[in-house]
mmCIF file of C-alpha atoms in Angstrom:
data_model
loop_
_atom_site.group_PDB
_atom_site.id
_atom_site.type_symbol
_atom_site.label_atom_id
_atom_site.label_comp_id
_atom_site.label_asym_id
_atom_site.label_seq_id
_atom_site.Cartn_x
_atom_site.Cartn_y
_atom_site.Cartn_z
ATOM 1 C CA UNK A 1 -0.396 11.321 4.728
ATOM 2 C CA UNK A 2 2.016 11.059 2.156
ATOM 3 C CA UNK A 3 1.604 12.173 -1.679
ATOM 4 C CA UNK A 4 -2.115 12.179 -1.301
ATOM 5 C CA UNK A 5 -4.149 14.791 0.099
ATOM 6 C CA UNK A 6 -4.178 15.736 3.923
ATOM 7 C CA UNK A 7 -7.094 14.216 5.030
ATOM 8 C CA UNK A 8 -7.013 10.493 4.738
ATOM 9 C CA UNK A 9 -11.094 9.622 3.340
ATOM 10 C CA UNK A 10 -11.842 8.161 6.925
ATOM 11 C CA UNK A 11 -11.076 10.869 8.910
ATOM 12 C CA UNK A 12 -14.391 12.806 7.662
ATOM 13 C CA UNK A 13 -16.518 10.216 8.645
ATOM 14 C CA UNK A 14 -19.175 10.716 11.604
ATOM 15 C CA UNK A 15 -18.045 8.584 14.332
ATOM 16 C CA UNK A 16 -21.598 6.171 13.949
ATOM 17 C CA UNK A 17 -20.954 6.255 10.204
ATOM 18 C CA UNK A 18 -17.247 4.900 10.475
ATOM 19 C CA UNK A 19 -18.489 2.107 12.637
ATOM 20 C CA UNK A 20 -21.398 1.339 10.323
ATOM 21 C CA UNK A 21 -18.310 0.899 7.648
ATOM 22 C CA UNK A 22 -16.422 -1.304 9.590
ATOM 23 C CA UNK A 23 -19.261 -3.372 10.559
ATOM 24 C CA UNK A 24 -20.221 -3.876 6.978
ATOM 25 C CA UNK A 25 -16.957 -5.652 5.996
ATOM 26 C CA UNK A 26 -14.637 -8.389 7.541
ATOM 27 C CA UNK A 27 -11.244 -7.795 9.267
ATOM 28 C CA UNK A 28 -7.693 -9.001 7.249
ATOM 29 C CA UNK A 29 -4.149 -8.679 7.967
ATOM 30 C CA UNK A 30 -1.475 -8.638 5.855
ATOM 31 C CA UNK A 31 2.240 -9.389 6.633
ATOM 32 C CA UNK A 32 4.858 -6.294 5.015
ATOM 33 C CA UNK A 33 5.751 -6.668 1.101
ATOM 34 C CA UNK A 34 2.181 -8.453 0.200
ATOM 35 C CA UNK A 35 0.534 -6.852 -3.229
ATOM 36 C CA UNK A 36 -3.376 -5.713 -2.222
ATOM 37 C CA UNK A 37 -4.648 -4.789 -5.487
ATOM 38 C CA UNK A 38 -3.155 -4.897 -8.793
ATOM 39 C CA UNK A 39 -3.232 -2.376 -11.763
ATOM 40 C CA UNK A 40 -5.435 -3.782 -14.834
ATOM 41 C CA UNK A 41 -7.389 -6.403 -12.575
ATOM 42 C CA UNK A 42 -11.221 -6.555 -12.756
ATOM 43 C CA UNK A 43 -12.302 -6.278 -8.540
ATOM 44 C CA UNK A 44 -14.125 -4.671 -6.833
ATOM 45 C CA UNK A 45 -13.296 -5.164 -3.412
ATOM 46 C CA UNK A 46 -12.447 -2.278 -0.897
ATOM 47 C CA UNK A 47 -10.071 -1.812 2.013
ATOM 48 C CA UNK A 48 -10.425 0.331 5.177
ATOM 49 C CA UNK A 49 -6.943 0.606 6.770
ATOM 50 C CA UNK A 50 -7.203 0.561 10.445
ATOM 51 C CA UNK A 51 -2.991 0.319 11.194
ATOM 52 C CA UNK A 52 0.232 -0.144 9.010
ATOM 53 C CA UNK A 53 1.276 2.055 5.503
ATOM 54 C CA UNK A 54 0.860 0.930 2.018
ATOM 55 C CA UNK A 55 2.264 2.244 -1.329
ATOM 56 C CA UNK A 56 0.022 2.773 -4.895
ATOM 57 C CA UNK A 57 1.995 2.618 -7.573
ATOM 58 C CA UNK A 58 1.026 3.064 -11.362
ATOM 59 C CA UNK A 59 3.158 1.300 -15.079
ATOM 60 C CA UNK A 60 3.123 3.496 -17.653
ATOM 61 C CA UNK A 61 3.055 1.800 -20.885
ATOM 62 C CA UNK A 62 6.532 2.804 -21.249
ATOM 63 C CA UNK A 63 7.242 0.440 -18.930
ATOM 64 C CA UNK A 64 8.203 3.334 -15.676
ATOM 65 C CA UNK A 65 6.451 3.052 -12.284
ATOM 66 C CA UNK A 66 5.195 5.950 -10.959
ATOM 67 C CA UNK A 67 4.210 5.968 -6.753
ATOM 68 C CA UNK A 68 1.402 7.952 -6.590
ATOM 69 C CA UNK A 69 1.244 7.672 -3.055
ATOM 70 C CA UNK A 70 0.938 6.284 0.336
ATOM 71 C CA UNK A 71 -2.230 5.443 2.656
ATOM 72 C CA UNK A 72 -2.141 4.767 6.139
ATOM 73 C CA UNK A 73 -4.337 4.346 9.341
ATOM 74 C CA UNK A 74 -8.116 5.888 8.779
ATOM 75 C CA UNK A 75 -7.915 5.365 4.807
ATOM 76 C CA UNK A 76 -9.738 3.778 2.390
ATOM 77 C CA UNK A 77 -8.084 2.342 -1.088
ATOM 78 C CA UNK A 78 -9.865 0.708 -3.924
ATOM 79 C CA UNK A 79 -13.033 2.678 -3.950
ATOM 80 C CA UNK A 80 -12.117 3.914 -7.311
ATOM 81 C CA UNK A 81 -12.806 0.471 -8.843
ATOM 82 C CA UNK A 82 -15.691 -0.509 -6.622
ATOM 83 C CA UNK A 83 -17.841 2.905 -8.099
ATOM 84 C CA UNK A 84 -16.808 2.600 -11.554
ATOM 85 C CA UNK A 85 -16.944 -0.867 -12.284
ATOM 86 C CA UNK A 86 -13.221 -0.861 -14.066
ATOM 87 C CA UNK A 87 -9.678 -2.244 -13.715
ATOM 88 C CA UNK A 88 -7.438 -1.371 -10.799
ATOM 89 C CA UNK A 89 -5.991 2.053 -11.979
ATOM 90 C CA UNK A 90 -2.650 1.406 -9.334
ATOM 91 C CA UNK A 91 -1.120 -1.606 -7.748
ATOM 92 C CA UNK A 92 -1.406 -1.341 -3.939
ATOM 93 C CA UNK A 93 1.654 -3.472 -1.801
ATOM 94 C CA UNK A 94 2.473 -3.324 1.920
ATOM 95 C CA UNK A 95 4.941 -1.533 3.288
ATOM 96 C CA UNK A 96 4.351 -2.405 7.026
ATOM 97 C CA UNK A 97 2.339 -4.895 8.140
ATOM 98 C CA UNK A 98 -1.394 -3.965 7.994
ATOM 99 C CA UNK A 99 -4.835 -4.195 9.753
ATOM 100 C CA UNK A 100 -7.842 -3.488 7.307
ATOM 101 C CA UNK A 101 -11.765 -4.626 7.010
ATOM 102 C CA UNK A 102 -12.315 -5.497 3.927
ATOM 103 C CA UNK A 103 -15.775 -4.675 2.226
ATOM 104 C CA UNK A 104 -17.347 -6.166 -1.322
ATOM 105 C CA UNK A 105 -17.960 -3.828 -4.194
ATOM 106 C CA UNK A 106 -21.805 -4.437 -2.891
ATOM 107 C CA UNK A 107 -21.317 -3.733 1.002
ATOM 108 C CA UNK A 108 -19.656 -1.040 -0.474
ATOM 109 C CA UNK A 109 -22.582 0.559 -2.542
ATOM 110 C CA UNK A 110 -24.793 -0.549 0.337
ATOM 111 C CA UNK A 111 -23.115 1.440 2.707
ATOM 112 C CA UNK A 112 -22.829 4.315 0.319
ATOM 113 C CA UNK A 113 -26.900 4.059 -0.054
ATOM 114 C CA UNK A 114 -27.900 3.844 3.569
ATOM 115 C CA UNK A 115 -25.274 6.335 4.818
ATOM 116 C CA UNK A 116 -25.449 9.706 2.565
ATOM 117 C CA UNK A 117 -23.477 11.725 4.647
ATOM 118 C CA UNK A 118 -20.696 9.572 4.726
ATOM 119 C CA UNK A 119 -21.483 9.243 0.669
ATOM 120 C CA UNK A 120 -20.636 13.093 0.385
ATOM 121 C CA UNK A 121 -17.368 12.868 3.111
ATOM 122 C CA UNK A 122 -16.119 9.972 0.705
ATOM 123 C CA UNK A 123 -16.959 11.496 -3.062
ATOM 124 C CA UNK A 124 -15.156 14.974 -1.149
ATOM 125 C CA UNK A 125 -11.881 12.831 0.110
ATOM 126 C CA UNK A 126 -11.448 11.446 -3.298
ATOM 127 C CA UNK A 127 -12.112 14.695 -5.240
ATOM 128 C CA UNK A 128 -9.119 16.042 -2.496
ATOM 129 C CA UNK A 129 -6.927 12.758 -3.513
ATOM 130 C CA UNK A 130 -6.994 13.431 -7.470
ATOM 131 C CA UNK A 131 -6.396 17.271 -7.049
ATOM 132 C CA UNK A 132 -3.175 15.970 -5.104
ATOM 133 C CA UNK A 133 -2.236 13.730 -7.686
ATOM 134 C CA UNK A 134 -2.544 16.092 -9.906
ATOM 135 C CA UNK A 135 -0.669 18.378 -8.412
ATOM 136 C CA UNK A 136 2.176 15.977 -7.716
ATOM 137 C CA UNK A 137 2.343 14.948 -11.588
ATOM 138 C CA UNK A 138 2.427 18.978 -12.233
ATOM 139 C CA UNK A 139 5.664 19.349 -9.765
ATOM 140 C CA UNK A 140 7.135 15.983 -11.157
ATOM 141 C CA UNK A 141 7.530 17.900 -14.721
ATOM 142 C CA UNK A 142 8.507 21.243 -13.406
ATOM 143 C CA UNK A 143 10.539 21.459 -10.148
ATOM 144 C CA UNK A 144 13.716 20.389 -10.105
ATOM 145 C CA UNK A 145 14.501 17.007 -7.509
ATOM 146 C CA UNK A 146 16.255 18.842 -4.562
ATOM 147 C CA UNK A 147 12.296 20.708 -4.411
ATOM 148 C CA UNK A 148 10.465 17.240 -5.305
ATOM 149 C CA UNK A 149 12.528 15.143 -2.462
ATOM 150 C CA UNK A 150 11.804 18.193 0.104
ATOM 151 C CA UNK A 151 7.747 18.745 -0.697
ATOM 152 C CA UNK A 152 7.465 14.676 -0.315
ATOM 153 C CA UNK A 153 9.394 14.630 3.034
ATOM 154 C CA UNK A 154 6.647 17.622 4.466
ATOM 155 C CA UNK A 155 3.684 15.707 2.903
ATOM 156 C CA UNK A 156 4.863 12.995 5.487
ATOM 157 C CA UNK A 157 3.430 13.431 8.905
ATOM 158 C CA UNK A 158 5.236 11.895 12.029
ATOM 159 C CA UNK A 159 3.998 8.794 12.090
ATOM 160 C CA UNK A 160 4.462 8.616 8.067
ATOM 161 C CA UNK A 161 7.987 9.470 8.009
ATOM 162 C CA UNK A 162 9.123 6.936 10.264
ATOM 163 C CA UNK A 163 6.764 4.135 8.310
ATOM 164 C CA UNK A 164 7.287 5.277 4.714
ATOM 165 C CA UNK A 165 10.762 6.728 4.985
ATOM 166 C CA UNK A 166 12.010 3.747 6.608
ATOM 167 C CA UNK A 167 10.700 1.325 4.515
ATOM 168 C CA UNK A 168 11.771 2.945 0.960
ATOM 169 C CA UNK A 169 15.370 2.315 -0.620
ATOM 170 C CA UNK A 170 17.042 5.420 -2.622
ATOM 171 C CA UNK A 171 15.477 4.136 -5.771
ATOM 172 C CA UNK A 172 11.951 3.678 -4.606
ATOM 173 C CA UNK A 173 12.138 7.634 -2.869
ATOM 174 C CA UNK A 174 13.572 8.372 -6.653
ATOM 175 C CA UNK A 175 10.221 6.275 -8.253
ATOM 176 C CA UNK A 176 7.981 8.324 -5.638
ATOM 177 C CA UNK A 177 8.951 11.756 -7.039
ATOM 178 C CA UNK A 178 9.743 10.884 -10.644
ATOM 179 C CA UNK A 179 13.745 11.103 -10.432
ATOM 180 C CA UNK A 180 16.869 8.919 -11.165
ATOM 181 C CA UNK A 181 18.273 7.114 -7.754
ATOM 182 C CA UNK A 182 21.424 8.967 -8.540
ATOM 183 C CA UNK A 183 20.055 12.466 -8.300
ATOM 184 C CA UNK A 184 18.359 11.707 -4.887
ATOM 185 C CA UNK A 185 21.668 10.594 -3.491
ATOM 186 C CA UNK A 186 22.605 14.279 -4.695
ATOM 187 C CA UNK A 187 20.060 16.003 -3.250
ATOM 188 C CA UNK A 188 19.857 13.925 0.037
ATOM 189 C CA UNK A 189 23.345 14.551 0.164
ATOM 190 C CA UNK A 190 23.223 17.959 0.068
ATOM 191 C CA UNK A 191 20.372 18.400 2.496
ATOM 192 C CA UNK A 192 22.661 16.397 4.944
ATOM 193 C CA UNK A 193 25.443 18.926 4.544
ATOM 194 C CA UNK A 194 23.325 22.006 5.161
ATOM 195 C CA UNK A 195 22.088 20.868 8.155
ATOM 196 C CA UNK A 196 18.344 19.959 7.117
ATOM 197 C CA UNK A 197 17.800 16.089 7.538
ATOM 198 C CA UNK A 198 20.187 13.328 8.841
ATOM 199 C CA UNK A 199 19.924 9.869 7.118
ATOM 200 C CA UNK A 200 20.801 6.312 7.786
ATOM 201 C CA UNK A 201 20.011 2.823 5.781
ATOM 202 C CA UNK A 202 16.476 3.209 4.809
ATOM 203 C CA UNK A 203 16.066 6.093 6.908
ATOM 204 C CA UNK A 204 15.615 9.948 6.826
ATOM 205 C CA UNK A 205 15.182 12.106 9.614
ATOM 206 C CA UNK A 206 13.911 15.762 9.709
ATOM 207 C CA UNK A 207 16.445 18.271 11.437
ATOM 208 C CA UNK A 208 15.367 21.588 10.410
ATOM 209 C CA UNK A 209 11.675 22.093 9.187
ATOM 210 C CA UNK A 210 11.652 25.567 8.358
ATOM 211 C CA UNK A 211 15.138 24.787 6.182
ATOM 212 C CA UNK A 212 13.440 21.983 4.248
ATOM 213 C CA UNK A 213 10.376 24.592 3.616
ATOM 214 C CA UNK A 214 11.947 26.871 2.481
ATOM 215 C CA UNK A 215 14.096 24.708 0.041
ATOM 216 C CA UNK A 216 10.271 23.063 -0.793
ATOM 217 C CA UNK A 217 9.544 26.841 -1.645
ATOM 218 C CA UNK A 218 6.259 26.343 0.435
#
């Protein structure tokens, strides 16, 4: 996963239950750099990603965008909206291309109803999603950017890395933990010359794990 918790909300599902969930909606794909869902909208549809990487991000009224995080294969995005009834809270956009089943706000609920299990693995994925967000708004005001950049690049798996990493310009890593593009060049800079990661356009690459933890304070 990325900035979200560990678990993406499919994952917890009973095998049966997943495929109940898939069933209940209709399959899309979306070509890289298409917006899903936008902040302040009134829908209710959810999406079930199956392949590919998208980005949430969130405006302040300030005008600043904040990326709260990424969601790949096995997650679910929009079921905020769909159980409360309200706007979009974040603006979901492509950042690969992407396989999903889409399911109304109703299939949704239905689903919910008829499967309670999967009702509890859901409600327990999101609960794990806020206390991450949380936790990344907490670092965003405290740790300094050298410690943000490194705790993103270990919330990325393998698979995530090479998907989100690849995808995201200087400025958009800067957006993701809160920092001017300028002080990420700094501090990607200065992991390159200790060794810890290697970079190249619109990519970053891992060298030393325990380095970057330790850095990450971990």
């Amino acid at each position: 996963m990325g900035i979200f918790a560990e678990e993406p909300l499919l994952s917890a599902l009973r095998t049966q239950d997943r495929a109940a969930l898939l069933a209940a909606g209709s399959p899309r794909r979306y070509e890289r750099g298409r917006q899903l869902m936008q902040q302040g909208v009134h829908e209710d549809f959810v999406l079930a990603i199956t392949a590919g990487w998208v980005v949430v991000r969130a405006d302040a009224a300030n005008g600043r965008s904040l990326i709260l995080g990424f969601c790949g294969p096995e997650d679910l995005v929009g079921e905020l909206a769909a159980l409360d009834g309200r706007p979009r809270s974040a603006t979901v956009s492509t950042l690969t291309p992407v396989e999903a089943c889409l399911l109304s706000g109703a299939r949704f609920h239905g689903f919910l109803k008829d499967h309670p299990a999967a009702s509890v693995a859901v409600l327990r994925g999101m609960a794990l999603r806020l206390r991450a967000i949380s936790s990344h708004r907490q670092d965003l005001g405290t740790l300094p950017v050298l410690q943000r950049l490194a705790r993103l690049l270990l919330s990325l798996d393998e698979e995530a890395k090479d998907a989100v990493t690849g995808r995201l310009s200087q400025q958009e890593l800067a957006t993701a933990i809160g920092a001017t593009r300028e002080s990420v060049a700094k501090a990607l800079a200065a992991l390159r010359d200790r060794g810890v990661l290697s970079t190249s356009e619109r990519s970053v690459r891992v060298l030393d794990t325990t380095a970057l933890t330790a850095i990450a304070e971990l």
